[in-house]
């Protein structure tokens, strides 16, 4: 585990079942659940089960199996909501510049309405 990882962040608590979540799907290495403050009709978070702080930490340090499981689950969430054709947006915030609030790597999958232009 990255020694800068905060074991008390809210997603770590969700993974330890100390805090409830609305689970959508999971597999061996990843969990998908609804965002508590949805910004679109569909707003799902996908997180790895192991402790990675952000996208850079995950892509640099996760195993091939973890990468595979993570992106497979993202794909299954897309299929779960049947938005393969109409579309969606995937966002990952990182660090201060990216305004990341929860320091456990996650992607936001947003869909269900036109999401407008990307920034601003
Ligand atoms: P970030 O800004 O780190 O990319 O996004 C963190 C996201 O986590 C936010 O969209 C926020 O609504 C969501 N969030 C924060 N606390 C909780 C929680 O306890 N449960 C769930 N399901 N989502 C949360």
PDB file of N, CA and C in Angstrom, residues 9-116:
ATOM      1  N   UNK A   9     -10.326   7.136   4.725  1.00  0.00           N
ATOM      2  CA  UNK A   9     -11.165   7.847   3.751  1.00  0.00           C
ATOM      3  C   UNK A   9     -12.484   7.092   3.584  1.00  0.00           C
ATOM      4  N   UNK A  10     -13.497   7.811   3.120  1.00  0.00           N
ATOM      5  CA  UNK A  10     -14.861   7.262   3.115  1.00  0.00           C
ATOM      6  C   UNK A  10     -14.994   6.006   2.236  1.00  0.00           C
ATOM      7  N   UNK A  11     -14.243   5.935   1.142  1.00  0.00           N
ATOM      8  CA  UNK A  11     -14.367   4.750   0.279  1.00  0.00           C
ATOM      9  C   UNK A  11     -13.695   3.534   0.929  1.00  0.00           C
ATOM     10  N   UNK A  12     -12.637   3.770   1.696  1.00  0.00           N
ATOM     11  CA  UNK A  12     -12.022   2.666   2.452  1.00  0.00           C
ATOM     12  C   UNK A  12     -13.033   2.130   3.460  1.00  0.00           C
ATOM     13  N   UNK A  13     -13.808   3.034   4.063  1.00  0.00           N
ATOM     14  CA  UNK A  13     -14.836   2.603   5.029  1.00  0.00           C
ATOM     15  C   UNK A  13     -15.950   1.829   4.325  1.00  0.00           C
ATOM     16  N   UNK A  14     -16.312   2.260   3.119  1.00  0.00           N
ATOM     17  CA  UNK A  14     -17.320   1.518   2.339  1.00  0.00           C
ATOM     18  C   UNK A  14     -16.783   0.111   2.041  1.00  0.00           C
ATOM     19  N   UNK A  15     -15.520   0.028   1.647  1.00  0.00           N
ATOM     20  CA  UNK A  15     -14.931  -1.283   1.330  1.00  0.00           C
ATOM     21  C   UNK A  15     -14.875  -2.192   2.560  1.00  0.00           C
ATOM     22  N   UNK A  16     -14.733  -1.600   3.725  1.00  0.00           N
ATOM     23  CA  UNK A  16     -14.719  -2.408   4.964  1.00  0.00           C
ATOM     24  C   UNK A  16     -16.133  -2.614   5.525  1.00  0.00           C
ATOM     25  N   UNK A  17     -17.143  -2.146   4.775  1.00  0.00           N
ATOM     26  CA  UNK A  17     -18.554  -2.241   5.197  1.00  0.00           C
ATOM     27  C   UNK A  17     -18.836  -1.490   6.501  1.00  0.00           C
ATOM     28  N   UNK A  18     -18.045  -0.461   6.763  1.00  0.00           N
ATOM     29  CA  UNK A  18     -18.302   0.379   7.946  1.00  0.00           C
ATOM     30  C   UNK A  18     -19.311   1.475   7.607  1.00  0.00           C
ATOM     31  N   UNK A  19     -19.403   1.756   6.292  1.00  0.00           N
ATOM     32  CA  UNK A  19     -20.355   2.746   5.782  1.00  0.00           C
ATOM     33  C   UNK A  19     -21.122   2.058   4.654  1.00  0.00           C
ATOM     34  N   UNK A  20     -22.459   2.206   4.613  1.00  0.00           N
ATOM     35  CA  UNK A  20     -23.227   1.525   3.560  1.00  0.00           C
ATOM     36  C   UNK A  20     -23.071   2.213   2.199  1.00  0.00           C
ATOM     37  N   UNK A  21     -23.369   1.473   1.155  1.00  0.00           N
ATOM     38  CA  UNK A  21     -23.417   2.074  -0.180  1.00  0.00           C
ATOM     39  C   UNK A  21     -24.479   1.346  -0.980  1.00  0.00           C
ATOM     40  N   UNK A  22     -24.920   1.990  -2.039  1.00  0.00           N
ATOM     41  CA  UNK A  22     -25.860   1.346  -2.961  1.00  0.00           C
ATOM     42  C   UNK A  22     -25.037   0.640  -4.042  1.00  0.00           C
ATOM     43  N   UNK A  23     -24.729  -0.624  -3.777  1.00  0.00           N
ATOM     44  CA  UNK A  23     -23.865  -1.376  -4.700  1.00  0.00           C
ATOM     45  C   UNK A  23     -24.586  -1.654  -6.007  1.00  0.00           C
ATOM     46  N   UNK A  24     -23.880  -1.435  -7.093  1.00  0.00           N
ATOM     47  CA  UNK A  24     -24.423  -1.763  -8.419  1.00  0.00           C
ATOM     48  C   UNK A  24     -23.866  -3.108  -8.875  1.00  0.00           C
ATOM     49  N   UNK A  25     -22.546  -3.232  -8.863  1.00  0.00           N
ATOM     50  CA  UNK A  25     -21.878  -4.464  -9.301  1.00  0.00           C
ATOM     51  C   UNK A  25     -20.529  -4.552  -8.590  1.00  0.00           C
ATOM     52  N   UNK A  26     -19.984  -5.760  -8.544  1.00  0.00           N
ATOM     53  CA  UNK A  26     -18.605  -5.898  -8.058  1.00  0.00           C
ATOM     54  C   UNK A  26     -17.966  -7.127  -8.661  1.00  0.00           C
ATOM     55  N   UNK A  27     -16.655  -7.183  -8.584  1.00  0.00           N
ATOM     56  CA  UNK A  27     -15.927  -8.393  -8.921  1.00  0.00           C
ATOM     57  C   UNK A  27     -14.782  -8.531  -7.916  1.00  0.00           C
ATOM     58  N   UNK A  28     -13.846  -9.400  -8.218  1.00  0.00           N
ATOM     59  CA  UNK A  28     -12.794  -9.683  -7.224  1.00  0.00           C
ATOM     60  C   UNK A  28     -12.015  -8.427  -6.820  1.00  0.00           C
ATOM     61  N   UNK A  29     -11.785  -7.532  -7.768  1.00  0.00           N
ATOM     62  CA  UNK A  29     -10.875  -6.415  -7.494  1.00  0.00           C
ATOM     63  C   UNK A  29     -11.506  -5.039  -7.575  1.00  0.00           C
ATOM     64  N   UNK A  30     -12.800  -4.955  -7.853  1.00  0.00           N
ATOM     65  CA  UNK A  30     -13.400  -3.623  -8.016  1.00  0.00           C
ATOM     66  C   UNK A  30     -14.854  -3.622  -7.556  1.00  0.00           C
ATOM     67  N   UNK A  31     -15.317  -2.431  -7.189  1.00  0.00           N
ATOM     68  CA  UNK A  31     -16.678  -2.241  -6.689  1.00  0.00           C
ATOM     69  C   UNK A  31     -17.287  -1.023  -7.387  1.00  0.00           C
ATOM     70  N   UNK A  32     -18.558  -1.158  -7.791  1.00  0.00           N
ATOM     71  CA  UNK A  32     -19.293  -0.041  -8.401  1.00  0.00           C
ATOM     72  C   UNK A  32     -20.496   0.272  -7.525  1.00  0.00           C
ATOM     73  N   UNK A  33     -20.682   1.556  -7.207  1.00  0.00           N
ATOM     74  CA  UNK A  33     -21.817   1.958  -6.365  1.00  0.00           C
ATOM     75  C   UNK A  33     -22.254   3.362  -6.755  1.00  0.00           C
ATOM     76  N   UNK A  34     -23.480   3.703  -6.339  1.00  0.00           N
ATOM     77  CA  UNK A  34     -24.041   5.006  -6.714  1.00  0.00           C
ATOM     78  C   UNK A  34     -23.383   6.124  -5.928  1.00  0.00           C
ATOM     79  N   UNK A  35     -23.138   7.252  -6.612  1.00  0.00           N
ATOM     80  CA  UNK A  35     -22.639   8.445  -5.914  1.00  0.00           C
ATOM     81  C   UNK A  35     -23.750   8.980  -5.010  1.00  0.00           C
ATOM     82  N   UNK A  36     -23.390   9.391  -3.815  1.00  0.00           N
ATOM     83  CA  UNK A  36     -24.366   9.868  -2.836  1.00  0.00           C
ATOM     84  C   UNK A  36     -24.977  11.223  -3.238  1.00  0.00           C
ATOM     85  N   UNK A  37     -24.285  11.933  -4.102  1.00  0.00           N
ATOM     86  CA  UNK A  37     -24.739  13.260  -4.535  1.00  0.00           C
ATOM     87  C   UNK A  37     -24.721  13.318  -6.067  1.00  0.00           C
ATOM     88  N   UNK A  38     -25.677  12.600  -6.697  1.00  0.00           N
ATOM     89  CA  UNK A  38     -25.597  12.405  -8.160  1.00  0.00           C
ATOM     90  C   UNK A  38     -25.677  13.699  -8.957  1.00  0.00           C
ATOM     91  N   UNK A  39     -24.815  13.791  -9.961  1.00  0.00           N
ATOM     92  CA  UNK A  39     -24.768  14.956 -10.844  1.00  0.00           C
ATOM     93  C   UNK A  39     -25.448  14.679 -12.186  1.00  0.00           C
ATOM     94  N   UNK A  40     -26.030  13.499 -12.317  1.00  0.00           N
ATOM     95  CA  UNK A  40     -26.731  13.104 -13.548  1.00  0.00           C
ATOM     96  C   UNK A  40     -27.663  11.958 -13.159  1.00  0.00           C
ATOM     97  N   UNK A  41     -28.657  11.638 -13.987  1.00  0.00           N
ATOM     98  CA  UNK A  41     -29.565  10.532 -13.650  1.00  0.00           C
ATOM     99  C   UNK A  41     -28.819   9.232 -13.330  1.00  0.00           C
ATOM    100  N   UNK A  42     -27.734   8.981 -14.028  1.00  0.00           N
ATOM    101  CA  UNK A  42     -26.856   7.850 -13.696  1.00  0.00           C
ATOM    102  C   UNK A  42     -25.517   8.441 -13.255  1.00  0.00           C
ATOM    103  N   UNK A  43     -25.133   8.164 -12.038  1.00  0.00           N
ATOM    104  CA  UNK A  43     -23.828   8.636 -11.531  1.00  0.00           C
ATOM    105  C   UNK A  43     -23.267   7.536 -10.646  1.00  0.00           C
ATOM    106  N   UNK A  44     -22.432   6.728 -11.251  1.00  0.00           N
ATOM    107  CA  UNK A  44     -21.861   5.568 -10.567  1.00  0.00           C
ATOM    108  C   UNK A  44     -20.369   5.773 -10.367  1.00  0.00           C
ATOM    109  N   UNK A  45     -19.897   5.360  -9.206  1.00  0.00           N
ATOM    110  CA  UNK A  45     -18.466   5.397  -8.914  1.00  0.00           C
ATOM    111  C   UNK A  45     -17.917   3.981  -9.037  1.00  0.00           C
ATOM    112  N   UNK A  46     -16.765   3.844  -9.641  1.00  0.00           N
ATOM    113  CA  UNK A  46     -16.099   2.542  -9.692  1.00  0.00           C
ATOM    114  C   UNK A  46     -14.743   2.699  -9.017  1.00  0.00           C
ATOM    115  N   UNK A  47     -14.475   1.811  -8.058  1.00  0.00           N
ATOM    116  CA  UNK A  47     -13.225   1.893  -7.292  1.00  0.00           C
ATOM    117  C   UNK A  47     -12.533   0.530  -7.253  1.00  0.00           C
ATOM    118  N   UNK A  48     -11.205   0.540  -7.202  1.00  0.00           N
ATOM    119  CA  UNK A  48     -10.505  -0.723  -6.957  1.00  0.00           C
ATOM    120  C   UNK A  48     -10.659  -1.095  -5.492  1.00  0.00           C
ATOM    121  N   UNK A  49     -10.601  -2.384  -5.190  1.00  0.00           N
ATOM    122  CA  UNK A  49     -10.729  -2.810  -3.791  1.00  0.00           C
ATOM    123  C   UNK A  49      -9.429  -2.610  -3.017  1.00  0.00           C
ATOM    124  N   UNK A  50      -8.310  -2.610  -3.721  1.00  0.00           N
ATOM    125  CA  UNK A  50      -7.058  -2.327  -3.024  1.00  0.00           C
ATOM    126  C   UNK A  50      -6.837  -0.822  -2.912  1.00  0.00           C
ATOM    127  N   UNK A  51      -5.834  -0.455  -2.134  1.00  0.00           N
ATOM    128  CA  UNK A  51      -5.655   0.935  -1.698  1.00  0.00           C
ATOM    129  C   UNK A  51      -4.772   1.742  -2.647  1.00  0.00           C
ATOM    130  N   UNK A  52      -5.398   2.456  -3.565  1.00  0.00           N
ATOM    131  CA  UNK A  52      -4.672   3.342  -4.471  1.00  0.00           C
ATOM    132  C   UNK A  52      -5.240   4.741  -4.308  1.00  0.00           C
ATOM    133  N   UNK A  53      -4.363   5.711  -4.254  1.00  0.00           N
ATOM    134  CA  UNK A  53      -4.789   7.074  -3.932  1.00  0.00           C
ATOM    135  C   UNK A  53      -5.508   7.740  -5.101  1.00  0.00           C
ATOM    136  N   UNK A  54      -4.972   7.536  -6.292  1.00  0.00           N
ATOM    137  CA  UNK A  54      -5.501   8.271  -7.453  1.00  0.00           C
ATOM    138  C   UNK A  54      -5.160   7.511  -8.734  1.00  0.00           C
ATOM    139  N   UNK A  55      -5.522   8.077  -9.859  1.00  0.00           N
ATOM    140  CA  UNK A  55      -5.315   7.431 -11.155  1.00  0.00           C
ATOM    141  C   UNK A  55      -3.845   7.073 -11.371  1.00  0.00           C
ATOM    142  N   UNK A  56      -2.960   8.014 -11.053  1.00  0.00           N
ATOM    143  CA  UNK A  56      -1.528   7.778 -11.271  1.00  0.00           C
ATOM    144  C   UNK A  56      -1.042   6.595 -10.428  1.00  0.00           C
ATOM    145  N   UNK A  57      -1.423   6.584  -9.159  1.00  0.00           N
ATOM    146  CA  UNK A  57      -1.024   5.500  -8.252  1.00  0.00           C
ATOM    147  C   UNK A  57      -1.551   4.161  -8.788  1.00  0.00           C
ATOM    148  N   UNK A  58      -2.820   4.157  -9.208  1.00  0.00           N
ATOM    149  CA  UNK A  58      -3.421   2.913  -9.710  1.00  0.00           C
ATOM    150  C   UNK A  58      -2.731   2.440 -10.984  1.00  0.00           C
ATOM    151  N   UNK A  59      -2.584   3.344 -11.945  1.00  0.00           N
ATOM    152  CA  UNK A  59      -2.023   2.896 -13.232  1.00  0.00           C
ATOM    153  C   UNK A  59      -0.557   2.504 -13.096  1.00  0.00           C
ATOM    154  N   UNK A  60       0.137   3.117 -12.143  1.00  0.00           N
ATOM    155  CA  UNK A  60       1.552   2.782 -11.955  1.00  0.00           C
ATOM    156  C   UNK A  60       1.744   1.495 -11.146  1.00  0.00           C
ATOM    157  N   UNK A  61       0.901   1.282 -10.158  1.00  0.00           N
ATOM    158  CA  UNK A  61       1.198   0.230  -9.179  1.00  0.00           C
ATOM    159  C   UNK A  61       0.257  -0.973  -9.149  1.00  0.00           C
ATOM    160  N   UNK A  62      -0.897  -0.871  -9.753  1.00  0.00           N
ATOM    161  CA  UNK A  62      -1.826  -2.008  -9.700  1.00  0.00           C
ATOM    162  C   UNK A  62      -1.326  -3.137 -10.602  1.00  0.00           C
ATOM    163  N   UNK A  63      -1.724  -4.348 -10.249  1.00  0.00           N
ATOM    164  CA  UNK A  63      -1.327  -5.514 -11.049  1.00  0.00           C
ATOM    165  C   UNK A  63      -2.154  -5.564 -12.342  1.00  0.00           C
ATOM    166  N   UNK A  64      -1.670  -6.376 -13.252  1.00  0.00           N
ATOM    167  CA  UNK A  64      -2.397  -6.568 -14.507  1.00  0.00           C
ATOM    168  C   UNK A  64      -3.803  -7.077 -14.232  1.00  0.00           C
ATOM    169  N   UNK A  65      -3.913  -7.978 -13.279  1.00  0.00           N
ATOM    170  CA  UNK A  65      -5.227  -8.544 -12.931  1.00  0.00           C
ATOM    171  C   UNK A  65      -6.161  -7.455 -12.373  1.00  0.00           C
ATOM    172  N   UNK A  66      -5.609  -6.577 -11.561  1.00  0.00           N
ATOM    173  CA  UNK A  66      -6.432  -5.485 -11.009  1.00  0.00           C
ATOM    174  C   UNK A  66      -6.887  -4.528 -12.110  1.00  0.00           C
ATOM    175  N   UNK A  67      -5.979  -4.205 -13.013  1.00  0.00           N
ATOM    176  CA  UNK A  67      -6.355  -3.337 -14.146  1.00  0.00           C
ATOM    177  C   UNK A  67      -7.483  -3.972 -14.952  1.00  0.00           C
ATOM    178  N   UNK A  68      -7.276  -5.241 -15.245  1.00  0.00           N
ATOM    179  CA  UNK A  68      -8.246  -5.985 -16.052  1.00  0.00           C
ATOM    180  C   UNK A  68      -9.616  -5.993 -15.368  1.00  0.00           C
ATOM    181  N   UNK A  69      -9.630  -6.330 -14.084  1.00  0.00           N
ATOM    182  CA  UNK A  69     -10.896  -6.408 -13.341  1.00  0.00           C
ATOM    183  C   UNK A  69     -11.570  -5.051 -13.253  1.00  0.00           C
ATOM    184  N   UNK A  70     -10.762  -4.009 -13.029  1.00  0.00           N
ATOM    185  CA  UNK A  70     -11.328  -2.668 -12.872  1.00  0.00           C
ATOM    186  C   UNK A  70     -12.052  -2.240 -14.149  1.00  0.00           C
ATOM    187  N   UNK A  71     -11.348  -2.336 -15.274  1.00  0.00           N
ATOM    188  CA  UNK A  71     -11.947  -1.842 -16.531  1.00  0.00           C
ATOM    189  C   UNK A  71     -13.068  -2.759 -17.017  1.00  0.00           C
ATOM    190  N   UNK A  72     -12.977  -4.036 -16.682  1.00  0.00           N
ATOM    191  CA  UNK A  72     -14.073  -4.965 -16.990  1.00  0.00           C
ATOM    192  C   UNK A  72     -15.329  -4.535 -16.236  1.00  0.00           C
ATOM    193  N   UNK A  73     -15.164  -4.148 -14.983  1.00  0.00           N
ATOM    194  CA  UNK A  73     -16.334  -3.737 -14.199  1.00  0.00           C
ATOM    195  C   UNK A  73     -16.909  -2.430 -14.745  1.00  0.00           C
ATOM    196  N   UNK A  74     -16.050  -1.507 -15.146  1.00  0.00           N
ATOM    197  CA  UNK A  74     -16.541  -0.257 -15.756  1.00  0.00           C
ATOM    198  C   UNK A  74     -17.406  -0.613 -16.965  1.00  0.00           C
ATOM    199  N   UNK A  75     -16.908  -1.526 -17.776  1.00  0.00           N
ATOM    200  CA  UNK A  75     -17.645  -1.962 -18.966  1.00  0.00           C
ATOM    201  C   UNK A  75     -18.985  -2.585 -18.599  1.00  0.00           C
ATOM    202  N   UNK A  76     -18.994  -3.366 -17.551  1.00  0.00           N
ATOM    203  CA  UNK A  76     -20.243  -4.015 -17.121  1.00  0.00           C
ATOM    204  C   UNK A  76     -21.253  -3.001 -16.583  1.00  0.00           C
ATOM    205  N   UNK A  77     -20.766  -1.930 -15.963  1.00  0.00           N
ATOM    206  CA  UNK A  77     -21.678  -0.867 -15.498  1.00  0.00           C
ATOM    207  C   UNK A  77     -22.316  -0.194 -16.723  1.00  0.00           C
ATOM    208  N   UNK A  78     -21.526   0.044 -17.748  1.00  0.00           N
ATOM    209  CA  UNK A  78     -22.052   0.626 -18.995  1.00  0.00           C
ATOM    210  C   UNK A  78     -23.150  -0.281 -19.567  1.00  0.00           C
ATOM    211  N   UNK A  79     -22.900  -1.571 -19.556  1.00  0.00           N
ATOM    212  CA  UNK A  79     -23.903  -2.528 -20.047  1.00  0.00           C
ATOM    213  C   UNK A  79     -25.113  -2.603 -19.116  1.00  0.00           C
ATOM    214  N   UNK A  80     -24.853  -2.540 -17.813  1.00  0.00           N
ATOM    215  CA  UNK A  80     -25.931  -2.593 -16.815  1.00  0.00           C
ATOM    216  C   UNK A  80     -26.952  -1.479 -17.077  1.00  0.00           C
ATOM    217  N   UNK A  81     -26.445  -0.291 -17.399  1.00  0.00           N
ATOM    218  CA  UNK A  81     -27.337   0.851 -17.645  1.00  0.00           C
ATOM    219  C   UNK A  81     -27.741   0.979 -19.116  1.00  0.00           C
ATOM    220  N   UNK A  82     -27.214   0.082 -19.958  1.00  0.00           N
ATOM    221  CA  UNK A  82     -27.536   0.074 -21.392  1.00  0.00           C
ATOM    222  C   UNK A  82     -27.263   1.436 -22.038  1.00  0.00           C
ATOM    223  N   UNK A  83     -26.100   2.016 -21.735  1.00  0.00           N
ATOM    224  CA  UNK A  83     -25.760   3.322 -22.313  1.00  0.00           C
ATOM    225  C   UNK A  83     -24.601   3.217 -23.305  1.00  0.00           C
ATOM    226  N   UNK A  84     -24.364   1.979 -23.795  1.00  0.00           N
ATOM    227  CA  UNK A  84     -23.274   1.769 -24.746  1.00  0.00           C
ATOM    228  C   UNK A  84     -23.415   2.701 -25.947  1.00  0.00           C
ATOM    229  N   UNK A  85     -24.664   2.846 -26.441  1.00  0.00           N
ATOM    230  CA  UNK A  85     -24.878   3.596 -27.674  1.00  0.00           C
ATOM    231  C   UNK A  85     -25.163   5.065 -27.391  1.00  0.00           C
ATOM    232  N   UNK A  86     -26.060   5.350 -26.455  1.00  0.00           N
ATOM    233  CA  UNK A  86     -26.407   6.766 -26.220  1.00  0.00           C
ATOM    234  C   UNK A  86     -25.261   7.539 -25.591  1.00  0.00           C
ATOM    235  N   UNK A  87     -24.403   6.865 -24.834  1.00  0.00           N
ATOM    236  CA  UNK A  87     -23.183   7.506 -24.372  1.00  0.00           C
ATOM    237  C   UNK A  87     -23.153   7.842 -22.896  1.00  0.00           C
ATOM    238  N   UNK A  88     -22.029   8.375 -22.478  1.00  0.00           N
ATOM    239  CA  UNK A  88     -21.751   8.605 -21.055  1.00  0.00           C
ATOM    240  C   UNK A  88     -20.481   9.442 -20.975  1.00  0.00           C
ATOM    241  N   UNK A  89     -20.133   9.819 -19.758  1.00  0.00           N
ATOM    242  CA  UNK A  89     -18.835  10.485 -19.529  1.00  0.00           C
ATOM    243  C   UNK A  89     -18.152   9.808 -18.357  1.00  0.00           C
ATOM    244  N   UNK A  90     -16.854   9.594 -18.498  1.00  0.00           N
ATOM    245  CA  UNK A  90     -16.049   9.071 -17.390  1.00  0.00           C
ATOM    246  C   UNK A  90     -15.078  10.162 -16.966  1.00  0.00           C
ATOM    247  N   UNK A  91     -15.081  10.425 -15.663  1.00  0.00           N
ATOM    248  CA  UNK A  91     -14.204  11.470 -15.104  1.00  0.00           C
ATOM    249  C   UNK A  91     -13.398  10.854 -13.971  1.00  0.00           C
ATOM    250  N   UNK A  92     -12.135  11.232 -13.871  1.00  0.00           N
ATOM    251  CA  UNK A  92     -11.409  10.935 -12.637  1.00  0.00           C
ATOM    252  C   UNK A  92     -10.685  12.198 -12.201  1.00  0.00           C
ATOM    253  N   UNK A  93     -10.925  12.601 -10.969  1.00  0.00           N
ATOM    254  CA  UNK A  93     -10.283  13.781 -10.409  1.00  0.00           C
ATOM    255  C   UNK A  93      -9.052  13.339  -9.641  1.00  0.00           C
ATOM    256  N   UNK A  94      -7.997  14.131  -9.719  1.00  0.00           N
ATOM    257  CA  UNK A  94      -6.770  13.761  -9.020  1.00  0.00           C
ATOM    258  C   UNK A  94      -6.112  14.972  -8.375  1.00  0.00           C
ATOM    259  N   UNK A  95      -5.866  14.840  -7.078  1.00  0.00           N
ATOM    260  CA  UNK A  95      -5.105  15.871  -6.360  1.00  0.00           C
ATOM    261  C   UNK A  95      -5.818  17.202  -6.248  1.00  0.00           C
ATOM    262  N   UNK A  96      -5.067  18.209  -5.851  1.00  0.00           N
ATOM    263  CA  UNK A  96      -5.643  19.544  -5.660  1.00  0.00           C
ATOM    264  C   UNK A  96      -6.109  20.147  -6.974  1.00  0.00           C
ATOM    265  N   UNK A  97      -5.302  20.000  -8.014  1.00  0.00           N
ATOM    266  CA  UNK A  97      -5.658  20.581  -9.303  1.00  0.00           C
ATOM    267  C   UNK A  97      -6.948  19.982  -9.831  1.00  0.00           C
ATOM    268  N   UNK A  98      -7.093  18.678  -9.632  1.00  0.00           N
ATOM    269  CA  UNK A  98      -8.295  17.991 -10.109  1.00  0.00           C
ATOM    270  C   UNK A  98      -9.462  18.067  -9.140  1.00  0.00           C
ATOM    271  N   UNK A  99      -9.250  18.731  -7.987  1.00  0.00           N
ATOM    272  CA  UNK A  99     -10.313  18.832  -6.964  1.00  0.00           C
ATOM    273  C   UNK A  99     -10.816  17.465  -6.519  1.00  0.00           C
ATOM    274  N   UNK A 100      -9.890  16.570  -6.261  1.00  0.00           N
ATOM    275  CA  UNK A 100     -10.265  15.241  -5.756  1.00  0.00           C
ATOM    276  C   UNK A 100     -10.632  15.363  -4.278  1.00  0.00           C
ATOM    277  N   UNK A 101     -11.841  14.932  -3.928  1.00  0.00           N
ATOM    278  CA  UNK A 101     -12.279  15.002  -2.526  1.00  0.00           C
ATOM    279  C   UNK A 101     -11.935  13.733  -1.760  1.00  0.00           C
ATOM    280  N   UNK A 102     -12.122  12.585  -2.389  1.00  0.00           N
ATOM    281  CA  UNK A 102     -11.899  11.311  -1.685  1.00  0.00           C
ATOM    282  C   UNK A 102     -10.602  10.679  -2.214  1.00  0.00           C
ATOM    283  N   UNK A 103      -9.605  10.533  -1.331  1.00  0.00           N
ATOM    284  CA  UNK A 103      -8.283  10.075  -1.788  1.00  0.00           C
ATOM    285  C   UNK A 103      -8.160   8.556  -1.925  1.00  0.00           C
ATOM    286  N   UNK A 104      -9.147   7.973  -2.597  1.00  0.00           N
ATOM    287  CA  UNK A 104      -9.082   6.562  -3.012  1.00  0.00           C
ATOM    288  C   UNK A 104      -9.476   6.586  -4.484  1.00  0.00           C
ATOM    289  N   UNK A 105      -8.618   6.074  -5.362  1.00  0.00           N
ATOM    290  CA  UNK A 105      -8.873   6.172  -6.800  1.00  0.00           C
ATOM    291  C   UNK A 105     -10.299   5.750  -7.155  1.00  0.00           C
ATOM    292  N   UNK A 106     -10.946   6.565  -7.971  1.00  0.00           N
ATOM    293  CA  UNK A 106     -12.294   6.238  -8.450  1.00  0.00           C
ATOM    294  C   UNK A 106     -12.536   6.921  -9.779  1.00  0.00           C
ATOM    295  N   UNK A 107     -13.413   6.313 -10.560  1.00  0.00           N
ATOM    296  CA  UNK A 107     -13.909   7.004 -11.745  1.00  0.00           C
ATOM    297  C   UNK A 107     -15.397   7.276 -11.520  1.00  0.00           C
ATOM    298  N   UNK A 108     -15.833   8.416 -12.043  1.00  0.00           N
ATOM    299  CA  UNK A 108     -17.253   8.745 -12.065  1.00  0.00           C
ATOM    300  C   UNK A 108     -17.769   8.360 -13.435  1.00  0.00           C
ATOM    301  N   UNK A 109     -18.837   7.578 -13.498  1.00  0.00           N
ATOM    302  CA  UNK A 109     -19.490   7.300 -14.771  1.00  0.00           C
ATOM    303  C   UNK A 109     -20.839   8.013 -14.743  1.00  0.00           C
ATOM    304  N   UNK A 110     -20.973   8.996 -15.616  1.00  0.00           N
ATOM    305  CA  UNK A 110     -22.170   9.848 -15.663  1.00  0.00           C
ATOM    306  C   UNK A 110     -22.912   9.603 -16.963  1.00  0.00           C
ATOM    307  N   UNK A 111     -24.229   9.514 -16.866  1.00  0.00           N
ATOM    308  CA  UNK A 111     -25.025   9.272 -18.067  1.00  0.00           C
ATOM    309  C   UNK A 111     -26.480   9.598 -17.780  1.00  0.00           C
ATOM    310  N   UNK A 112     -27.314   9.472 -18.813  1.00  0.00           N
ATOM    311  CA  UNK A 112     -28.754   9.614 -18.623  1.00  0.00           C
ATOM    312  C   UNK A 112     -29.291  10.974 -19.004  1.00  0.00           C
ATOM    313  N   UNK A 113     -28.419  11.908 -19.365  1.00  0.00           N
ATOM    314  CA  UNK A 113     -28.843  13.206 -19.898  1.00  0.00           C
ATOM    315  C   UNK A 113     -27.666  13.767 -20.689  1.00  0.00           C
ATOM    316  N   UNK A 114     -27.933  14.786 -21.495  1.00  0.00           N
ATOM    317  CA  UNK A 114     -26.816  15.421 -22.190  1.00  0.00           C
ATOM    318  C   UNK A 114     -25.970  16.159 -21.161  1.00  0.00           C
ATOM    319  N   UNK A 115     -24.689  15.837 -21.112  1.00  0.00           N
ATOM    320  CA  UNK A 115     -23.819  16.351 -20.046  1.00  0.00           C
ATOM    321  C   UNK A 115     -23.148  17.673 -20.397  1.00  0.00           C
ATOM    322  N   UNK A 116     -23.473  18.237 -21.553  1.00  0.00           N
ATOM    323  CA  UNK A 116     -22.906  19.531 -21.926  1.00  0.00           C
ATOM    324  C   UNK A 116     -21.445  19.394 -22.307  1.00  0.00           C
TER     325      UNK A 116
END
